[in-house]
JSON list of C-alpha atoms in Angstrom, two decimals:
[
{"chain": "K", "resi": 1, "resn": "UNK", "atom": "CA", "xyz": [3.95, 6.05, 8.82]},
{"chain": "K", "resi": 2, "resn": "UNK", "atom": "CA", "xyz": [4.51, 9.18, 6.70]},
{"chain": "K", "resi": 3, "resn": "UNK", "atom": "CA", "xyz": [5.67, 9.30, 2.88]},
{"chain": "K", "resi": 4, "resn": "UNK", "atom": "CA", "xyz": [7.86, 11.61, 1.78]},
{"chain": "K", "resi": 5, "resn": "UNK", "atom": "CA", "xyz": [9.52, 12.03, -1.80]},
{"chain": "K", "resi": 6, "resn": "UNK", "atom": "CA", "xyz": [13.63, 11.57, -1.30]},
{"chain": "K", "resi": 7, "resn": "UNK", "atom": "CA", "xyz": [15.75, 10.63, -4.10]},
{"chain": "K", "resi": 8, "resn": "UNK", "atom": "CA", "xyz": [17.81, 7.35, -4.70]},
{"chain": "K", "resi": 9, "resn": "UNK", "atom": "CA", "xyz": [21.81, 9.00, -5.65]},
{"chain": "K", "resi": 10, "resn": "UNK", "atom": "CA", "xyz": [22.94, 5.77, -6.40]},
{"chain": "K", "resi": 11, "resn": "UNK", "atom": "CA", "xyz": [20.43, 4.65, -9.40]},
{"chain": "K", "resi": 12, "resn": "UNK", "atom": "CA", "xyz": [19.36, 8.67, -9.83]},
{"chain": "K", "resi": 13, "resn": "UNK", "atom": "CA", "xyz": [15.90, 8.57, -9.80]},
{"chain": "K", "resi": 14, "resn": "UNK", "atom": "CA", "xyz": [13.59, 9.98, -7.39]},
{"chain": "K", "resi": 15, "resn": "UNK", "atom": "CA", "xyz": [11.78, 7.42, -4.88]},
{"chain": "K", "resi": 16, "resn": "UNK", "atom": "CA", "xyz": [9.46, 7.29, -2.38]},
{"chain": "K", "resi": 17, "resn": "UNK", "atom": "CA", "xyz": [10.34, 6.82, 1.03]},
{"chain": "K", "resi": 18, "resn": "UNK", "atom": "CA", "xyz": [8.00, 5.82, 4.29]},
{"chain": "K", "resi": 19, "resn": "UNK", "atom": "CA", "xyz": [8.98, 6.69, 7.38]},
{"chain": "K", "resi": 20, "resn": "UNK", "atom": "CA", "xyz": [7.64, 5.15, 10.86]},
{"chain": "K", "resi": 21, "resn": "UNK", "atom": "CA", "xyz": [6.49, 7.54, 13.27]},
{"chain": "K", "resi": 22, "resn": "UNK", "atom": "CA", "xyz": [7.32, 5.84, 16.61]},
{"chain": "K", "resi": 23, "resn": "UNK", "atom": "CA", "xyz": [9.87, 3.41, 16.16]},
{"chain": "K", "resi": 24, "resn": "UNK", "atom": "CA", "xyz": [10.38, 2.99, 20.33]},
{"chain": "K", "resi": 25, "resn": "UNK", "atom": "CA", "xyz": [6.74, 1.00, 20.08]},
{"chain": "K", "resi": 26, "resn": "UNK", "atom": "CA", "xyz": [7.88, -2.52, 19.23]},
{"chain": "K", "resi": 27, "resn": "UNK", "atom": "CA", "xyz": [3.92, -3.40, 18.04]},
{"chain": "K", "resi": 28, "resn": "UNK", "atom": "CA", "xyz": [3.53, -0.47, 15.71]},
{"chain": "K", "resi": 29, "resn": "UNK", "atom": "CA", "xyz": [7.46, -1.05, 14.77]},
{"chain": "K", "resi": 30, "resn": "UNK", "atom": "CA", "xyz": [6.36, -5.34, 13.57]},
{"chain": "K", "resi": 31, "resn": "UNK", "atom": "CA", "xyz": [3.55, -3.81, 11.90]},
{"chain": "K", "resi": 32, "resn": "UNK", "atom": "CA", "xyz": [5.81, -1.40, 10.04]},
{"chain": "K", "resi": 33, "resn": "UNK", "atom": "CA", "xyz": [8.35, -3.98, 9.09]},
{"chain": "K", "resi": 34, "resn": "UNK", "atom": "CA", "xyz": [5.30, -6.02, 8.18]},
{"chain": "K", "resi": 35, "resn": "UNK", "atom": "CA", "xyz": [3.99, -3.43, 5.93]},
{"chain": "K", "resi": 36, "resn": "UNK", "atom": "CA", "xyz": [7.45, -3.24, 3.95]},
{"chain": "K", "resi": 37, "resn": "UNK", "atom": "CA", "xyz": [7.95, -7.25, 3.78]},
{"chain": "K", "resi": 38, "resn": "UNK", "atom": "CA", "xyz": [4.26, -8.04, 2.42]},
{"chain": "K", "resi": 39, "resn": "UNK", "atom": "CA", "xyz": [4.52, -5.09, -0.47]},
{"chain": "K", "resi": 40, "resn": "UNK", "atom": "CA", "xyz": [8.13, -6.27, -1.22]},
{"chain": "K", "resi": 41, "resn": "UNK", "atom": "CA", "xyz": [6.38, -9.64, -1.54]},
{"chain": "K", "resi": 42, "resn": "UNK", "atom": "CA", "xyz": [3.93, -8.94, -4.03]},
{"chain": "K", "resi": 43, "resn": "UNK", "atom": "CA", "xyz": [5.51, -9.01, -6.92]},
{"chain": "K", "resi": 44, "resn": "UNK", "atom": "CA", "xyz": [3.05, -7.75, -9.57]},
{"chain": "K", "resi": 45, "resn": "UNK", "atom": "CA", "xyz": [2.65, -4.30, -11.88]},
{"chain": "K", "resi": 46, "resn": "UNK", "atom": "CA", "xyz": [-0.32, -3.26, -9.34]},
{"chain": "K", "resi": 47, "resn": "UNK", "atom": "CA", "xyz": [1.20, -3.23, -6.12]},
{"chain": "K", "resi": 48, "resn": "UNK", "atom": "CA", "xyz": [4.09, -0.56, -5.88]},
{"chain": "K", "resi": 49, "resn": "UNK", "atom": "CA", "xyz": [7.89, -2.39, -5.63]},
{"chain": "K", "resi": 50, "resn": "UNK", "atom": "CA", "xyz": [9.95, -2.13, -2.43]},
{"chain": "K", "resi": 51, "resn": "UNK", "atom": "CA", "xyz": [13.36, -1.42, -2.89]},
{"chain": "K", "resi": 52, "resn": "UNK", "atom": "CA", "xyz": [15.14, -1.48, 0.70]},
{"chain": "K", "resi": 53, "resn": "UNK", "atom": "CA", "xyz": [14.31, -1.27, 4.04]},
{"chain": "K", "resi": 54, "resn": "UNK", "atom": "CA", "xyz": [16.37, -0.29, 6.71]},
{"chain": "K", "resi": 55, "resn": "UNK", "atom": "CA", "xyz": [17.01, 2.34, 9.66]},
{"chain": "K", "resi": 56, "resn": "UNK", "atom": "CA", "xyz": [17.63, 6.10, 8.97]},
{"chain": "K", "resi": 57, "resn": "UNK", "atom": "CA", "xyz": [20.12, 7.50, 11.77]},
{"chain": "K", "resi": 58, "resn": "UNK", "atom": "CA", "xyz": [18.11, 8.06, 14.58]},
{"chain": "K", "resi": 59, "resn": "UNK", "atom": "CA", "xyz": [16.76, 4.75, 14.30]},
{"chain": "K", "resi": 60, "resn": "UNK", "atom": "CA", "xyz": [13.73, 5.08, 12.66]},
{"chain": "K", "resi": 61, "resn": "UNK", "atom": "CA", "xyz": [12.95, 2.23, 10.76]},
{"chain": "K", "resi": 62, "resn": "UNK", "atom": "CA", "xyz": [12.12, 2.94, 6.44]},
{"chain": "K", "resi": 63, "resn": "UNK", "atom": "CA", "xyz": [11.51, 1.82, 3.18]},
{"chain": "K", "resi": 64, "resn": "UNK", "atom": "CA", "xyz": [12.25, 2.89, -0.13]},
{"chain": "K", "resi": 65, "resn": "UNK", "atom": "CA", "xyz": [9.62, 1.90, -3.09]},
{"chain": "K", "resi": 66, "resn": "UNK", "atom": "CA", "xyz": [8.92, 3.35, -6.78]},
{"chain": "K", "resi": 67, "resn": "UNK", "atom": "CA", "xyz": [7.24, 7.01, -6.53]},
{"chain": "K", "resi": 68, "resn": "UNK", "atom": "CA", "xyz": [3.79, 6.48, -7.81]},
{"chain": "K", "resi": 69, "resn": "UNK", "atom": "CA", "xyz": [2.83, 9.80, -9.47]},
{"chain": "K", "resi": 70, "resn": "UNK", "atom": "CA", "xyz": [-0.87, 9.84, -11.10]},
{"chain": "K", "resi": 71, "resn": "UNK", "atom": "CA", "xyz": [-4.39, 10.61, -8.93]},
{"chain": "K", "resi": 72, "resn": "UNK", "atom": "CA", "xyz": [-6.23, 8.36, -6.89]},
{"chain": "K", "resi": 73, "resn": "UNK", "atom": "CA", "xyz": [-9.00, 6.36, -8.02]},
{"chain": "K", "resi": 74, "resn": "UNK", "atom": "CA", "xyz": [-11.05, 8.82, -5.64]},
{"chain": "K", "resi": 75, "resn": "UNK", "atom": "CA", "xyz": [-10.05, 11.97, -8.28]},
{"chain": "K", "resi": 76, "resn": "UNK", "atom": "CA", "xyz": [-11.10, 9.91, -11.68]},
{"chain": "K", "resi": 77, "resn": "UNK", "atom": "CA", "xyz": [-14.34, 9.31, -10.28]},
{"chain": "K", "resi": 78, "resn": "UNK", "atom": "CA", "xyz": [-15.33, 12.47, -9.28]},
{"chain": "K", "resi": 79, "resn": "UNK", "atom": "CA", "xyz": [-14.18, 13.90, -12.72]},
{"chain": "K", "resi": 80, "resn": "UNK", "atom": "CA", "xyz": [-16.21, 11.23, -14.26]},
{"chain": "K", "resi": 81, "resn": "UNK", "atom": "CA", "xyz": [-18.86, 12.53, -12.99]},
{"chain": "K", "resi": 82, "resn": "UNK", "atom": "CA", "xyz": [-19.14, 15.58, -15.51]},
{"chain": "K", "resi": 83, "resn": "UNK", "atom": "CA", "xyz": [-18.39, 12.88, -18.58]},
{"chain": "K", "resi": 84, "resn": "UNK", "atom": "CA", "xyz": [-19.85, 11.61, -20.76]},
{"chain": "K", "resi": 85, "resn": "UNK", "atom": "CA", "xyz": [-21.71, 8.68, -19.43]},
{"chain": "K", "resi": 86, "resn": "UNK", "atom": "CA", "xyz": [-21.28, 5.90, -22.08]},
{"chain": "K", "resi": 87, "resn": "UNK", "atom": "CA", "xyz": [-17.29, 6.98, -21.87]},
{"chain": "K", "resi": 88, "resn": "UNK", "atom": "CA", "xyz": [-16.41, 7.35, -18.16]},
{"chain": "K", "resi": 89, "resn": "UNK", "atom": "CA", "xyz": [-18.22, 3.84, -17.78]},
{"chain": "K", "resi": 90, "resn": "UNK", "atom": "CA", "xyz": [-16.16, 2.24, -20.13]},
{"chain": "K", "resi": 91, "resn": "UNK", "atom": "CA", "xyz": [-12.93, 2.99, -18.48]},
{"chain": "K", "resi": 92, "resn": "UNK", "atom": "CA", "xyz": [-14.34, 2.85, -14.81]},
{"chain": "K", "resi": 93, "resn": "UNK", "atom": "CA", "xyz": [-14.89, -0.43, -15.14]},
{"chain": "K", "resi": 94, "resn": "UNK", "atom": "CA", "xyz": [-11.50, -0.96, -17.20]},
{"chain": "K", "resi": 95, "resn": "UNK", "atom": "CA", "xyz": [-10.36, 0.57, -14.28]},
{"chain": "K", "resi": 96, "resn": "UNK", "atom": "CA", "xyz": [-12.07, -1.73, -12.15]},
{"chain": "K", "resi": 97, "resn": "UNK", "atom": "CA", "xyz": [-10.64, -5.06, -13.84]},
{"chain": "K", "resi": 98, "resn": "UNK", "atom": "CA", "xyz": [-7.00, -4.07, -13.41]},
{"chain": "K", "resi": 99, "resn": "UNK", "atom": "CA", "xyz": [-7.65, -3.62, -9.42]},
{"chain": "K", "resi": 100, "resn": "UNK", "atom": "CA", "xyz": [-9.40, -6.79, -9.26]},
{"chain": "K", "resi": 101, "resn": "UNK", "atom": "CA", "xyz": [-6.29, -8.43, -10.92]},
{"chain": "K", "resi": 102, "resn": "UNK", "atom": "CA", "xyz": [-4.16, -6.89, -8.55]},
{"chain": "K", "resi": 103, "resn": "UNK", "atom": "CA", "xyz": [-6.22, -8.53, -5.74]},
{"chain": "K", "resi": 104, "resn": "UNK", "atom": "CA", "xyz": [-6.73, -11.57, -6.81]},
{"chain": "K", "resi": 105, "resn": "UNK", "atom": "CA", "xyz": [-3.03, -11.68, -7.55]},
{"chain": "K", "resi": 106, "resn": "UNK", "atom": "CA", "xyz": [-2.50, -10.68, -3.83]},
{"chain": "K", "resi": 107, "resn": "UNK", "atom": "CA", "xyz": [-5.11, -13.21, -2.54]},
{"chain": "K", "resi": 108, "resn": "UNK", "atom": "CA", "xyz": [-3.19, -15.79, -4.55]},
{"chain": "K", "resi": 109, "resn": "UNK", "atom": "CA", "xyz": [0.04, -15.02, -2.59]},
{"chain": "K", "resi": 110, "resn": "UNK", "atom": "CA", "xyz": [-2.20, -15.52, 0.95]},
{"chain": "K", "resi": 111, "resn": "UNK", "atom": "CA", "xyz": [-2.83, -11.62, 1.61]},
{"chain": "K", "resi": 112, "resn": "UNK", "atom": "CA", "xyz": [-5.94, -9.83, 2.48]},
{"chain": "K", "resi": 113, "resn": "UNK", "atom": "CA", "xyz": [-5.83, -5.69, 1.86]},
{"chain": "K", "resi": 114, "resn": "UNK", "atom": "CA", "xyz": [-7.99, -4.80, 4.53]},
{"chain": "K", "resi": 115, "resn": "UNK", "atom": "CA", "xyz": [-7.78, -0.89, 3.48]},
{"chain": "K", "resi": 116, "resn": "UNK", "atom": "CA", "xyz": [-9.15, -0.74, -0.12]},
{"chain": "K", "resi": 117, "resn": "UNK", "atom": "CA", "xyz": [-10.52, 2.69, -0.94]},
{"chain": "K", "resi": 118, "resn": "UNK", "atom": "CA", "xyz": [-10.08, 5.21, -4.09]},
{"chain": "K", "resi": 119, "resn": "UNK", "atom": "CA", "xyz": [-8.10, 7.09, -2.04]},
{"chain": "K", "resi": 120, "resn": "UNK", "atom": "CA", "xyz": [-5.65, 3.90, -1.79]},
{"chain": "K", "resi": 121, "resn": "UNK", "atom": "CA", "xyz": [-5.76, 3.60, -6.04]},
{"chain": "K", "resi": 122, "resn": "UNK", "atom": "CA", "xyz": [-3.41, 5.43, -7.80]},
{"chain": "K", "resi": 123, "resn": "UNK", "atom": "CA", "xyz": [-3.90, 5.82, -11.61]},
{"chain": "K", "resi": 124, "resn": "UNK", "atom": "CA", "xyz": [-1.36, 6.69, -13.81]},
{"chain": "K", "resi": 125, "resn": "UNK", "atom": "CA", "xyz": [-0.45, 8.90, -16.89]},
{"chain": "K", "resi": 126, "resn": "UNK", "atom": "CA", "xyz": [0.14, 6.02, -19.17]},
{"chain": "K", "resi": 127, "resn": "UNK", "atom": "CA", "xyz": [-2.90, 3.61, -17.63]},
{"chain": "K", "resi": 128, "resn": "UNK", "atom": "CA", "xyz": [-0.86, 2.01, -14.51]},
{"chain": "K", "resi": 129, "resn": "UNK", "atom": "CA", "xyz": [-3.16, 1.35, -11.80]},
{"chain": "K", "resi": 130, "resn": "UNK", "atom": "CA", "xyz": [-1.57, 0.86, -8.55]},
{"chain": "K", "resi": 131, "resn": "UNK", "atom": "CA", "xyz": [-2.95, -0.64, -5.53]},
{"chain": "K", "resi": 132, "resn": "UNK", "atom": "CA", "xyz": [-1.02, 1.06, -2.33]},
{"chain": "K", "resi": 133, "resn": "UNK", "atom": "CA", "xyz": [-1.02, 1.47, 1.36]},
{"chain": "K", "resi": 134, "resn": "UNK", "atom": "CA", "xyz": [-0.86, -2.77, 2.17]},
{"chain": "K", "resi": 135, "resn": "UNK", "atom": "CA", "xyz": [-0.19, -1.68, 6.14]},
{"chain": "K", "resi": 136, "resn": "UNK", "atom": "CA", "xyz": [-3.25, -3.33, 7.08]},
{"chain": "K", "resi": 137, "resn": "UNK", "atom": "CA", "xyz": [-2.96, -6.22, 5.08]},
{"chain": "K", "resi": 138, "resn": "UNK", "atom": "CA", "xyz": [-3.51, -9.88, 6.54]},
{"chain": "K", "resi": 139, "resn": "UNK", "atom": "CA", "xyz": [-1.85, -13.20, 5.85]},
{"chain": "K", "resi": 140, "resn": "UNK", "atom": "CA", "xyz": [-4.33, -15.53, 4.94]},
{"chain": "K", "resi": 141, "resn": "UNK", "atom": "CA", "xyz": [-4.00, -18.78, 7.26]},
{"chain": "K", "resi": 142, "resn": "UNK", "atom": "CA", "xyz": [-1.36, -17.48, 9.35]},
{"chain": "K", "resi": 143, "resn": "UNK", "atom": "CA", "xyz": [-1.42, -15.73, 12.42]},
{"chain": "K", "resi": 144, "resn": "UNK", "atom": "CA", "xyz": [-0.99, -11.96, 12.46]},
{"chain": "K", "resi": 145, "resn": "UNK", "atom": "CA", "xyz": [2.01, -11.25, 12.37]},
{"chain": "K", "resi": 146, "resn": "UNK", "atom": "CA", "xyz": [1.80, -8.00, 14.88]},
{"chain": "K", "resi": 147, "resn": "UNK", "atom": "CA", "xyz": [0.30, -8.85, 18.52]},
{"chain": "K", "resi": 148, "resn": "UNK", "atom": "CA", "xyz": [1.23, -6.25, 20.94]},
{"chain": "K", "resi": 149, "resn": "UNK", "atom": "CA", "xyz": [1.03, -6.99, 24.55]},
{"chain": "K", "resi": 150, "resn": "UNK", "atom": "CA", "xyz": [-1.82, -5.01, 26.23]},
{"chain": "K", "resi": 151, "resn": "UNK", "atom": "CA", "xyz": [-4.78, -6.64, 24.67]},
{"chain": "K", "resi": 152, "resn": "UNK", "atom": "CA", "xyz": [-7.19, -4.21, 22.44]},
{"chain": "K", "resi": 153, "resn": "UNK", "atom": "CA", "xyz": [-7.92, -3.61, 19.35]},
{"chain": "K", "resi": 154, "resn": "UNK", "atom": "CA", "xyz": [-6.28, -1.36, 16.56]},
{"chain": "K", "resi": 155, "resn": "UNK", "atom": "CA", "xyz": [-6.35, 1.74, 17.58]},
{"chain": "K", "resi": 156, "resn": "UNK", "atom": "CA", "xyz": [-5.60, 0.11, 20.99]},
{"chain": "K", "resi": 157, "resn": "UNK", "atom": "CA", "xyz": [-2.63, -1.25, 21.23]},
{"chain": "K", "resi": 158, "resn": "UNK", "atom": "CA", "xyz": [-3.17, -4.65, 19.12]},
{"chain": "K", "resi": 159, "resn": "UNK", "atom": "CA", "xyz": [-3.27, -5.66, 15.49]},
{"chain": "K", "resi": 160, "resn": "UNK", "atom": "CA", "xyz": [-4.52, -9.26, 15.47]},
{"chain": "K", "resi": 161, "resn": "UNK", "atom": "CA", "xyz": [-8.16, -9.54, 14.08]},
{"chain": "K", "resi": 162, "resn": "UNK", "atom": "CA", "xyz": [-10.77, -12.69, 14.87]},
{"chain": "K", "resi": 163, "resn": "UNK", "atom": "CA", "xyz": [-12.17, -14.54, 11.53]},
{"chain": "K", "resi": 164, "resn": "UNK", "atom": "CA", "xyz": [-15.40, -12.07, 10.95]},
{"chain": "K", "resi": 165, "resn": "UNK", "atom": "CA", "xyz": [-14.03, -9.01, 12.55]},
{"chain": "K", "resi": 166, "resn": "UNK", "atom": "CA", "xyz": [-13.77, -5.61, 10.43]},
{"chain": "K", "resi": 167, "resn": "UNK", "atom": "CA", "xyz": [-11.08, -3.30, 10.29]},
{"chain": "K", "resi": 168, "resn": "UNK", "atom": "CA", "xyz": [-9.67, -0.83, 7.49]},
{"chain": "K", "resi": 169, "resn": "UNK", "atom": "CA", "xyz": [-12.20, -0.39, 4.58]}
]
């Protein structure tokens, strides 16, 4: 999918909206609406809310969430670099405690990630730390919700993963 800022008229406030890019391939299309149903289900202050889902005019499926604004986790770290090390350690691993929250909070609820990275951490003005990007994430115990006819692998046509396979990060 791509995310683009659009803004909410209704509520006025500014939102960010995802956007599938081929809605005519029904695999990619479950794994979209997948995406938007698992995020609106984690309800927590580290995973970014969902606020509707639906079909823009030409049929492309969407969803609306909050607008994270901040830098990735990916950004801190390399400025921490140049700090102070005593300092940037301290809130690294501050840092570090809130994600871990937010995942254990998500394994609670029966979900795997699959795609954590810096790049998928945003960090806030005010201290938020946001876990995003939960396309690749996997019920725990259930099957995937996703298979695609055609056989493969991601990448290939199919999203289902075997117990000890690898994919995202």
């Amino acid at each position: 999918g791509q995310v683009i800022e659009a803004y909410d008229r209704v509520l006025d406030r500014p939102v960010a909206l995802k956007l599938m890019h081929a809605p005519q391939d029904a695999g990619l299309k479950a794994r979209f609406i997948e995406e938007a149903r698992v995020t609106g289900q984690l309800q927590h202050p580290g995973v970014p809310p969902v606020y509707e889902m639906g079909r823009l005019g030409d049929g492309r499926p969407y969803f609306a969430m909050k607008r994270i604004e901040g830098h990735t986790l990916r950004d801190v770290v390399e400025d921490l670099r140049g700090a102070q090390a005593g300092l940037g350690l301290v809130r690294l691993m501050t840092l570090f405690a809130r994600i871990a929250r937010t995942i254990a909070y998500a394994h609670q609820q029966g979900f795997i990630h699959r795609d954590l990275k810096p790049d998928n951490i945003m960090l806030g003005e005010f201290g938020e730390v946001t876990v995003m990007d939960w396309g690749l994430a996997k019920p725990v115990g259930r099957p995937d919700p996703a298979p695609v006819a055609g056989g493969g692998r991601i990448g290939g046509g199919r999203f289902d993963t075997a117990d000890g396979e690898v994919t995202g990060t």
